[in-house]
Coordinates of C-alpha atoms in Angstrom, one line a residue:
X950 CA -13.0 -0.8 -21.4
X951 CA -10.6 0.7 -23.9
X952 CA -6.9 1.0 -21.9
X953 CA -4.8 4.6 -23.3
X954 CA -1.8 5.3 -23.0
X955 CA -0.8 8.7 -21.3
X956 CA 2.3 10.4 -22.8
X957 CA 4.6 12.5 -20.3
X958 CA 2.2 12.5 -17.3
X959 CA 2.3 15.6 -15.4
X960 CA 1.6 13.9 -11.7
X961 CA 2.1 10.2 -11.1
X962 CA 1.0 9.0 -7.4
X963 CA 2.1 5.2 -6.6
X964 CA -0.2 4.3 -3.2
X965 CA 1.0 0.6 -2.9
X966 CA 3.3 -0.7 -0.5
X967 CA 6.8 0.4 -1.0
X968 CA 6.5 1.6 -4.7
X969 CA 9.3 3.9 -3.7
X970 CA 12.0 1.0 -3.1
X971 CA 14.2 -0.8 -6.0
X972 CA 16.8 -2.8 -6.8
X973 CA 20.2 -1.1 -6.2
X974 CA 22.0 -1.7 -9.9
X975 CA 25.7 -1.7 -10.2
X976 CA 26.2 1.8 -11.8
X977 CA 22.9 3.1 -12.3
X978 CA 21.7 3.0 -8.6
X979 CA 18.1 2.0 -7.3
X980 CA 16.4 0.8 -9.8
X981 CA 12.3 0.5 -9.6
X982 CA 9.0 1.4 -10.3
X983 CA 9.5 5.0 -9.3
X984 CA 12.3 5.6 -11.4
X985 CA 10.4 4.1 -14.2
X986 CA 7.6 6.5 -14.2
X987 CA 10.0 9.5 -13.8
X988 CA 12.4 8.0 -17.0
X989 CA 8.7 8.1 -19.0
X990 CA 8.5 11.4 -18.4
X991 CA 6.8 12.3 -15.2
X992 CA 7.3 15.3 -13.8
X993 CA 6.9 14.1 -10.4
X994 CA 5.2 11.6 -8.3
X995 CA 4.5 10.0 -5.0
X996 CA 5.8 7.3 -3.4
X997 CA 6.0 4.9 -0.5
X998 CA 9.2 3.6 1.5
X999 CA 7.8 1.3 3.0
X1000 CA 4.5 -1.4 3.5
X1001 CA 1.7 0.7 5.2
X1002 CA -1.5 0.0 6.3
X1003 CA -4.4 -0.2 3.8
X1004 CA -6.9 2.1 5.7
X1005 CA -4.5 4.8 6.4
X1006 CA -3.3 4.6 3.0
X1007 CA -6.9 5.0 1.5
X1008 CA -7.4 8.5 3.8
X1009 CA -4.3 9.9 3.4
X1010 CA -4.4 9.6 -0.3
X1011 CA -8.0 11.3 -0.6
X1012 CA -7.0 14.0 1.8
X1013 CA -3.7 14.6 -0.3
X1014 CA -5.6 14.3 -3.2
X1015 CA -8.6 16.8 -1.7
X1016 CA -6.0 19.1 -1.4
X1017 CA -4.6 19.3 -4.9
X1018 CA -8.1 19.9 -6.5
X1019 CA -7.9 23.3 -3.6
X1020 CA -5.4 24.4 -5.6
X1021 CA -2.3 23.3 -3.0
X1022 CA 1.1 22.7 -4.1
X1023 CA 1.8 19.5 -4.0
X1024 CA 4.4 19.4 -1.3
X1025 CA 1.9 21.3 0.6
X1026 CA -1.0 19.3 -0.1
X1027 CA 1.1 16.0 0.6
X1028 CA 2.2 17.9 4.2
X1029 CA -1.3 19.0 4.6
X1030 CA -2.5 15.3 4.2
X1031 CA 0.2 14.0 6.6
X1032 CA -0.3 16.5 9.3
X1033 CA -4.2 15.8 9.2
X1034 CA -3.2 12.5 11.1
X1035 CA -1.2 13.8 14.0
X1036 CA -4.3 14.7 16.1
X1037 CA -5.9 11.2 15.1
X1038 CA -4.7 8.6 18.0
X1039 CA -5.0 5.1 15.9
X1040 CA -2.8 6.6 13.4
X1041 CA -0.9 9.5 15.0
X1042 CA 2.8 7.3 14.5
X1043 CA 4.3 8.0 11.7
X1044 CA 4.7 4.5 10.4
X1045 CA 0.9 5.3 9.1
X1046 CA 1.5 8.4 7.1
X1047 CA 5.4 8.9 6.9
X1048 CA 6.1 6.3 3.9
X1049 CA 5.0 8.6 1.8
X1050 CA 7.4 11.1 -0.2
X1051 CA 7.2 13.8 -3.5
X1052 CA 9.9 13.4 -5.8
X1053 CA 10.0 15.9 -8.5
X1054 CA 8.1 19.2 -9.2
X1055 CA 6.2 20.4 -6.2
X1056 CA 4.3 22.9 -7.7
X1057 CA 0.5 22.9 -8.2
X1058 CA -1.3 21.2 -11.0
X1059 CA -3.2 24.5 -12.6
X1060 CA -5.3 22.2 -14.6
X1061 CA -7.0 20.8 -11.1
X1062 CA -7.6 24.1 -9.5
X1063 CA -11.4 24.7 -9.2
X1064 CA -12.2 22.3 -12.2
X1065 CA -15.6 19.8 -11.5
X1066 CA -13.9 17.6 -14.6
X1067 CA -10.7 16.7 -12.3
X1068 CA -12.5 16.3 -9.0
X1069 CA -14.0 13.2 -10.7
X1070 CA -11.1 12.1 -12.3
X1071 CA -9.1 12.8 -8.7
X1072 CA -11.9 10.7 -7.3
X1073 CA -12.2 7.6 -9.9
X1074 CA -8.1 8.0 -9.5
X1075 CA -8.7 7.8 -5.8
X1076 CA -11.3 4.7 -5.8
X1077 CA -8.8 3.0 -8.7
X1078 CA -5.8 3.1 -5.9
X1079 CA -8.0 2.1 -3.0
X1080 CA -8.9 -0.5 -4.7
X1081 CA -5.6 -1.6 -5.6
X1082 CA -4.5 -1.2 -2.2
X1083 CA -7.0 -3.8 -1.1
X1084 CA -6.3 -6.4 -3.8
X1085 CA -2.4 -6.1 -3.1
X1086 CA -3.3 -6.5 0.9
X1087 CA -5.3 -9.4 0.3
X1088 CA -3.1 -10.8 -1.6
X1089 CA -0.1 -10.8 0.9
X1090 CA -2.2 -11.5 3.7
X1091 CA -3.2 -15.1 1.8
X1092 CA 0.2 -15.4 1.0
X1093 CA 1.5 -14.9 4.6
X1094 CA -1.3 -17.1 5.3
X1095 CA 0.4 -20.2 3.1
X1096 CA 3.4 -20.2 4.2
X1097 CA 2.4 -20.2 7.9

């Protein structure tokens, strides 16, 4: 596997627990991965506040994601996404699909809209963070596990 190196990303989502948070920094306020991304040149890019469950983490970012390749804006797909759990009683509260928040550009990503090329990419992208999900939830819950 040959890694690249994408120069001024258009769209950045972070799924993992509270990718969103920081480290507050005497005169430059919160420091963290979010802002990281954004000081490379994103445009925009999702986040989460807080640590959130893995499965409702894995569907929300597929529907969100479903919704960009429609042609949504991203605010509105992200909404979309959210509002798709409401009706859904094991993950109605909003501690499953509220962490989440779009900072930056809202618009749509016209490259996505309709293209066969980016529903495969959105999907590998989707499986990639899953999976990444899963690993970082293992790994806490053998690290809770430890010190218990």
């Amino acid at each position: 596997a040959q890694a690249r190196c994408v120069e001024n990303p258009v769209f950045v989502v972070l799924s993992g627990c509270d990718t969103g948070g920081g480290r507050l920094q005497g005169g430059e306020g919160l420091m963290g991965l979010s802002r990281a991304f954004l000081g490379a040149g994103a445009r925009s890019l999702v986040a989460s506040q807080w640590a959130i469950s893995d499965a409702s983490t894995a569907t929300l970012i597929e529907r969100f994601y479903r919704g960009l390749v429609r042609g949504l804006d991203r605010d509105v797909a992200l909404q979309a996404a959210q509002r798709s759990f409401f009706d859904e009683a094991q993950w109605s509260h909003p501690y499953y699909w509220g962490a989440f928040q779009l900072i930056g550009a809202r618009g749509a990503i016209p490259a996505l809209r309709g293209s066969q090329r980016a529903r495969w990419e959105l999907r590998d992208a989707a499986l990639i963070g899953v999976m990444a999900v899963l690993v970082l939830g293992f790994v806490a819950a053998r690290r809770r596990g430890r010190s218990a």
